[in-house]
Amino acid sequence: MTRMYGIRGLVGFVCCCSLSVTTYANDLSDLKGMSVRLCGTPAYPPVSWVTPDGHVEGVNADIIRALFEPLGVIVDDLQNSNWHRCLKEVELGNVDVVSGFRNEARKQFVTYLDTPLISESIHMYYPIDSPITFESWSDMADWRIGVLMGDSFGDGPDEALKGFSHLEWVSTQDQNLLKLADGRLDAVPMGKLSGQLQIATLGLEGLLGDTPTNVNDFWYIAVSKKSPLMPWFDEINARLKQLVEQPDFIAGLLDQQQALYLQTMQQKQGEH
């Protein structure tokens, strides 16, 4: 598969030029040559996904690379695990940086940078011939719901889901959507934009519908509390704020990553 590096070069250039005048209490130049590991959820393109050859992609990964690579930090973006395992590796300190929703469980082993990245609206997807309406998470206790292992929708919804008797945990969102189209599930909660992209690439358009839930939250970058990056946390935090405040920065990444995801999936399908 041909990977697209143009946006990374542009991001790195912008980052270097616009942030070079900043001074920090701890010298970020000391990070030069450090290697840090990144992992992410494969299920939320264009915000976070993993290529067929095992590289973490998405807007969040691009921001993380733009945050560190101009400092001479080597970002290892290879991933051969699902989202649940990714989070465990962060907890163990084997992975340094991750992005996702904030919740109390994750705060036990990561520290979140302050600047929010992208707002994510969680929708409930359903078979088009069995439409549903969303009132509250607790009302769905008797539904057959497919949930990605490691996924979180915030502390309240997560607590409600724990009491459900018909949850089906899967390692990829493709499994959820295909089971939903076959009528083997009643609903699947996932991001609106990522759901639309994956439905299109799976050829399920016209078979699935969706309705918004009451969850609309932001993605944040988090650093493992066991990462060697932690002594520079405040400096990295300030650097991220400056980076994200650049006009049209995130909007440009969204466009690039959406195009890259569609191209990658088309190439993958062409190989079969």
Tab-separated table of C-alpha atoms in Angstrom:
chain	number	residue	atom	x	y	z
A	1	MET	CA	0.000	0.000	0.000
A	2	THR	CA	1.277	3.485	-0.825
A	3	ARG	CA	1.267	5.716	2.233
A	4	MET	CA	0.642	9.465	1.989
A	5	TYR	CA	3.368	11.497	3.698
A	6	GLY	CA	2.597	14.935	2.263
A	7	ILE	CA	0.410	16.089	5.125
A	8	ARG	CA	2.977	14.944	7.680
A	9	GLY	CA	5.672	17.034	6.063
A	10	LEU	CA	3.368	20.051	5.970
A	11	VAL	CA	2.341	19.585	9.599
A	12	GLY	CA	5.927	19.292	10.724
A	13	PHE	CA	6.922	22.419	8.796
A	14	VAL	CA	4.055	24.476	10.229
A	15	CYS	CA	4.803	23.216	13.704
A	16	CYS	CA	8.465	24.116	13.510
A	17	CYS	CA	7.864	27.557	12.087
A	18	SER	CA	5.012	28.707	14.289
A	19	LEU	CA	6.220	27.311	17.616
A	20	SER	CA	9.962	27.925	17.426
A	21	VAL	CA	9.812	31.245	19.291
A	22	THR	CA	8.345	29.660	22.441
A	23	THR	CA	10.600	29.160	25.462
A	24	TYR	CA	9.974	26.445	28.042
A	25	ALA	CA	10.971	25.826	31.657
A	26	ASN	CA	12.327	22.403	30.693
A	27	ASP	CA	14.330	22.218	27.507
A	28	LEU	CA	12.354	20.319	24.881
A	29	SER	CA	15.552	19.865	22.898
A	30	ASP	CA	16.460	17.218	25.482
A	31	LEU	CA	13.787	15.016	23.886
A	32	LYS	CA	15.771	14.763	20.648
A	33	GLY	CA	16.456	11.133	19.780
A	34	MET	CA	13.860	9.761	22.207
A	35	SER	CA	11.565	7.077	20.787
A	36	VAL	CA	7.937	7.033	21.929
A	37	ARG	CA	5.185	4.571	21.094
A	38	LEU	CA	1.722	5.548	19.923
A	39	CYS	CA	-1.405	3.407	19.700
A	40	GLY	CA	-5.060	4.139	19.023
A	41	THR	CA	-8.523	2.796	18.359
A	42	PRO	CA	-8.857	1.292	14.866
A	43	ALA	CA	-12.587	2.082	14.735
A	44	TYR	CA	-12.995	5.853	14.393
A	45	PRO	CA	-11.796	7.038	10.968
A	46	PRO	CA	-10.879	9.727	10.076
A	47	VAL	CA	-10.086	10.606	13.712
A	48	SER	CA	-8.344	7.341	14.663
A	49	TRP	CA	-7.758	4.169	12.652
A	50	VAL	CA	-5.087	1.592	11.821
A	51	THR	CA	-3.945	0.800	8.281
A	52	PRO	CA	-3.938	-2.793	6.960
A	53	ASP	CA	-0.138	-2.824	7.336
A	54	GLY	CA	-0.400	-1.854	11.004
A	55	HIS	CA	0.303	1.887	11.183
A	56	VAL	CA	-1.774	4.175	13.406
A	57	GLU	CA	-3.463	6.848	11.304
A	58	GLY	CA	-6.096	9.535	11.789
A	59	VAL	CA	-6.253	13.190	12.725
A	60	ASN	CA	-5.159	12.454	16.284
A	61	ALA	CA	-2.100	10.499	15.151
A	62	ASP	CA	-1.148	13.327	12.777
A	63	ILE	CA	-1.408	15.823	15.643
A	64	ILE	CA	0.749	13.617	17.874
A	65	ARG	CA	3.384	13.299	15.162
A	66	ALA	CA	3.301	17.071	14.592
A	67	LEU	CA	3.682	17.560	18.328
A	68	PHE	CA	6.807	15.414	18.680
A	69	GLU	CA	8.596	14.812	15.381
A	70	PRO	CA	9.804	18.429	14.894
A	71	LEU	CA	11.527	18.042	18.272
A	72	GLY	CA	13.544	15.111	16.940
A	73	VAL	CA	11.388	12.543	18.751
A	74	ILE	CA	10.915	9.242	16.912
A	75	VAL	CA	7.227	8.282	16.946
A	76	ASP	CA	6.715	4.520	16.650
A	77	ASP	CA	3.204	4.160	15.192
A	78	LEU	CA	3.184	0.404	14.539
A	79	GLN	CA	0.222	-1.371	16.138
A	80	ASN	CA	-0.841	-5.014	15.941
A	81	SER	CA	-3.460	-4.960	18.699
A	82	ASN	CA	-7.087	-4.020	19.164
A	83	TRP	CA	-8.215	-0.985	21.178
A	84	HIS	CA	-8.645	-2.912	24.418
A	85	ARG	CA	-5.068	-4.207	24.241
A	86	CYS	CA	-3.809	-0.755	23.245
A	87	LEU	CA	-5.186	0.721	26.472
A	88	LYS	CA	-3.643	-2.109	28.501
A	89	GLU	CA	-0.244	-1.421	26.938
A	90	VAL	CA	-0.602	2.260	27.889
A	91	GLU	CA	-1.462	1.234	31.445
A	92	LEU	CA	1.602	-1.011	31.609
A	93	GLY	CA	3.822	1.779	30.290
A	94	ASN	CA	4.699	-0.049	27.070
A	95	VAL	CA	2.942	2.660	25.033
A	96	ASP	CA	3.558	6.349	25.748
A	97	VAL	CA	0.800	8.275	23.999
A	98	VAL	CA	-2.848	7.598	23.174
A	99	SER	CA	-5.965	9.608	22.310
A	100	GLY	CA	-9.573	9.094	23.349
A	101	PHE	CA	-12.454	10.251	25.506
A	102	ARG	CA	-11.668	11.132	29.114
A	103	ASN	CA	-13.110	8.922	31.826
A	104	GLU	CA	-12.257	8.105	35.412
A	105	ALA	CA	-10.976	4.615	34.661
A	106	ARG	CA	-8.388	5.879	32.176
A	107	LYS	CA	-7.304	8.701	34.492
A	108	GLN	CA	-5.865	6.051	36.773
A	109	PHE	CA	-3.015	5.392	34.321
A	110	VAL	CA	-2.808	8.418	31.981
A	111	THR	CA	-2.612	12.178	32.304
A	112	TYR	CA	-4.612	14.107	29.708
A	113	LEU	CA	-3.299	17.165	27.916
A	114	ASP	CA	-5.638	20.120	28.422
A	115	THR	CA	-6.456	21.045	24.827
A	116	PRO	CA	-9.445	19.234	23.253
A	117	LEU	CA	-8.916	18.060	19.685
A	118	ILE	CA	-12.142	17.087	17.906
A	119	SER	CA	-15.740	16.882	19.052
A	120	GLU	CA	-17.283	13.446	18.545
A	121	SER	CA	-21.045	12.894	18.442
A	122	ILE	CA	-22.026	9.337	19.363
A	123	HIS	CA	-24.969	7.943	17.380
A	124	MET	CA	-26.900	4.715	17.814
A	125	TYR	CA	-26.890	2.701	14.573
A	126	TYR	CA	-29.663	0.222	13.801
A	127	PRO	CA	-31.033	-1.966	10.960
A	128	ILE	CA	-33.028	0.297	8.643
A	129	ASP	CA	-36.070	-1.997	8.824
A	130	SER	CA	-36.024	-1.972	12.657
A	131	PRO	CA	-35.681	1.713	13.566
A	132	ILE	CA	-35.153	2.774	17.151
A	133	THR	CA	-35.400	6.000	19.122
A	134	PHE	CA	-32.943	6.965	21.814
A	135	GLU	CA	-34.285	8.236	25.117
A	136	SER	CA	-31.638	7.163	27.622
A	137	TRP	CA	-28.885	4.572	27.947
A	138	SER	CA	-30.730	2.691	30.690
A	139	ASP	CA	-33.740	2.171	28.379
A	140	MET	CA	-31.615	-0.106	26.171
A	141	ALA	CA	-30.971	-2.774	28.809
A	142	ASP	CA	-32.889	-5.467	26.879
A	143	TRP	CA	-31.453	-4.646	23.441
A	144	ARG	CA	-28.772	-6.683	21.709
A	145	ILE	CA	-26.005	-4.115	21.567
A	146	GLY	CA	-22.613	-4.505	19.924
A	147	VAL	CA	-19.757	-2.690	21.656
A	148	LEU	CA	-16.114	-2.418	20.665
A	149	MET	CA	-13.784	-3.785	23.343
A	150	GLY	CA	-12.229	-0.881	25.225
A	151	ASP	CA	-14.735	1.684	23.940
A	152	SER	CA	-15.994	4.392	26.300
A	153	PHE	CA	-18.897	6.817	25.956
A	154	GLY	CA	-18.313	8.645	29.227
A	155	ASP	CA	-18.700	7.605	32.849
A	156	GLY	CA	-22.539	7.670	32.911
A	157	PRO	CA	-23.152	5.584	29.767
A	158	ASP	CA	-20.301	3.220	30.670
A	159	GLU	CA	-21.871	2.550	34.062
A	160	ALA	CA	-25.271	1.888	32.453
A	161	LEU	CA	-23.769	-0.539	29.934
A	162	LYS	CA	-22.181	-2.599	32.712
A	163	GLY	CA	-25.647	-3.740	33.797
A	164	PHE	CA	-26.817	-4.850	30.343
A	165	SER	CA	-27.346	-8.577	29.872
A	166	HIS	CA	-27.226	-8.648	26.056
A	167	LEU	CA	-23.958	-6.863	25.274
A	168	GLU	CA	-21.805	-8.401	22.558
A	169	TRP	CA	-18.158	-7.349	22.700
A	170	VAL	CA	-16.149	-7.361	19.467
A	171	SER	CA	-12.601	-6.418	18.479
A	172	THR	CA	-13.465	-4.549	15.244
A	173	GLN	CA	-16.303	-2.240	14.288
A	174	ASP	CA	-16.709	-4.065	10.969
A	175	GLN	CA	-18.006	-7.056	12.937
A	176	ASN	CA	-20.578	-4.870	14.660
A	177	LEU	CA	-21.860	-3.263	11.484
A	178	LEU	CA	-22.086	-6.532	9.546
A	179	LYS	CA	-23.980	-8.213	12.403
A	180	LEU	CA	-26.253	-5.193	12.576
A	181	ALA	CA	-27.021	-5.392	8.855
A	182	ASP	CA	-27.833	-9.107	9.273
A	183	GLY	CA	-30.295	-8.350	12.080
A	184	ARG	CA	-28.172	-10.105	14.691
A	185	LEU	CA	-27.922	-6.905	16.741
A	186	ASP	CA	-30.453	-4.212	17.616
A	187	ALA	CA	-28.037	-1.312	17.949
A	188	VAL	CA	-24.389	-0.248	17.850
A	189	PRO	CA	-23.126	2.993	19.468
A	190	MET	CA	-20.324	4.706	17.559
A	191	GLY	CA	-19.223	8.072	16.214
A	192	LYS	CA	-21.383	9.683	13.557
A	193	LEU	CA	-18.609	10.467	11.080
A	194	SER	CA	-16.746	7.183	11.516
A	195	GLY	CA	-19.994	5.243	11.212
A	196	GLN	CA	-20.843	6.875	7.907
A	197	LEU	CA	-17.364	6.208	6.516
A	198	GLN	CA	-17.304	2.555	7.528
A	199	ILE	CA	-20.844	1.901	6.314
A	200	ALA	CA	-19.837	3.289	2.925
A	201	THR	CA	-16.660	1.193	2.672
A	202	LEU	CA	-18.521	-1.986	3.703
A	203	GLY	CA	-21.227	-1.401	1.091
A	204	LEU	CA	-23.972	-1.202	3.733
A	205	GLU	CA	-25.500	2.101	2.628
A	206	GLY	CA	-29.283	1.921	2.713
A	207	LEU	CA	-29.212	-0.988	5.159
A	208	LEU	CA	-28.459	0.900	8.379
A	209	GLY	CA	-29.884	4.022	9.990
A	210	ASP	CA	-28.780	6.080	12.965
A	211	THR	CA	-30.088	8.391	15.653
A	212	PRO	CA	-28.103	10.697	17.973
A	213	THR	CA	-27.547	9.857	21.625
A	214	ASN	CA	-26.916	12.358	24.400
A	215	VAL	CA	-23.137	11.903	24.135
A	216	ASN	CA	-21.090	14.598	22.436
A	217	ASP	CA	-17.585	14.827	23.802
A	218	PHE	CA	-14.033	15.666	22.795
A	219	TRP	CA	-11.028	13.537	21.992
A	220	TYR	CA	-7.954	14.295	24.103
A	221	ILE	CA	-4.326	13.258	23.913
A	222	ALA	CA	-3.079	11.396	26.976
A	223	VAL	CA	0.387	10.421	28.179
A	224	SER	CA	0.979	7.241	30.148
A	225	LYS	CA	1.939	8.031	33.738
A	226	LYS	CA	4.805	5.546	33.265
A	227	SER	CA	6.133	7.266	30.128
A	228	PRO	CA	9.570	8.951	30.124
A	229	LEU	CA	7.747	11.942	28.562
A	230	MET	CA	6.158	12.879	31.892
A	231	PRO	CA	8.953	15.251	33.089
A	232	TRP	CA	8.152	17.415	30.037
A	233	PHE	CA	4.371	17.200	30.460
A	234	ASP	CA	3.785	20.929	31.063
A	235	GLU	CA	5.914	21.916	28.088
A	236	ILE	CA	4.182	19.389	25.814
A	237	ASN	CA	0.827	20.633	27.084
A	238	ALA	CA	1.672	24.235	26.119
A	239	ARG	CA	3.035	23.147	22.738
A	240	LEU	CA	-0.165	21.283	21.884
A	241	LYS	CA	-2.277	24.360	22.657
A	242	GLN	CA	-0.243	26.468	20.234
A	243	LEU	CA	-0.354	23.775	17.571
A	244	VAL	CA	-4.119	23.245	17.633
A	245	GLU	CA	-4.843	26.985	17.655
A	246	GLN	CA	-3.367	27.376	14.156
A	247	PRO	CA	-6.204	28.372	11.754
A	248	ASP	CA	-7.691	25.494	9.737
A	249	PHE	CA	-5.112	23.070	11.119
A	250	ILE	CA	-7.549	20.373	12.267
A	251	ALA	CA	-9.995	20.970	9.397
A	252	GLY	CA	-7.183	20.301	6.913
A	253	LEU	CA	-6.212	17.095	8.687
A	254	LEU	CA	-9.822	15.886	8.658
A	255	ASP	CA	-10.011	16.298	4.884
A	256	GLN	CA	-6.655	14.583	4.363
A	257	GLN	CA	-7.445	11.657	6.634
A	258	GLN	CA	-10.887	11.061	5.201
A	259	ALA	CA	-9.373	10.868	1.713
A	260	LEU	CA	-6.566	8.592	2.934
A	261	TYR	CA	-9.012	6.218	4.651
A	262	LEU	CA	-11.219	5.894	1.579
A	263	GLN	CA	-8.192	5.359	-0.670
A	264	THR	CA	-6.752	2.754	1.710
A	265	MET	CA	-10.004	0.796	1.919
A	266	GLN	CA	-10.418	0.852	-1.863
A	267	GLN	CA	-6.891	-0.537	-2.268
A	268	LYS	CA	-7.581	-3.205	0.334
A	269	GLN	CA	-10.773	-4.299	-1.415
A	270	GLY	CA	-8.957	-4.336	-4.752
A	271	GLU	CA	-6.431	-6.807	-3.384
A	272	HIS	CA	-9.146	-9.390	-2.622
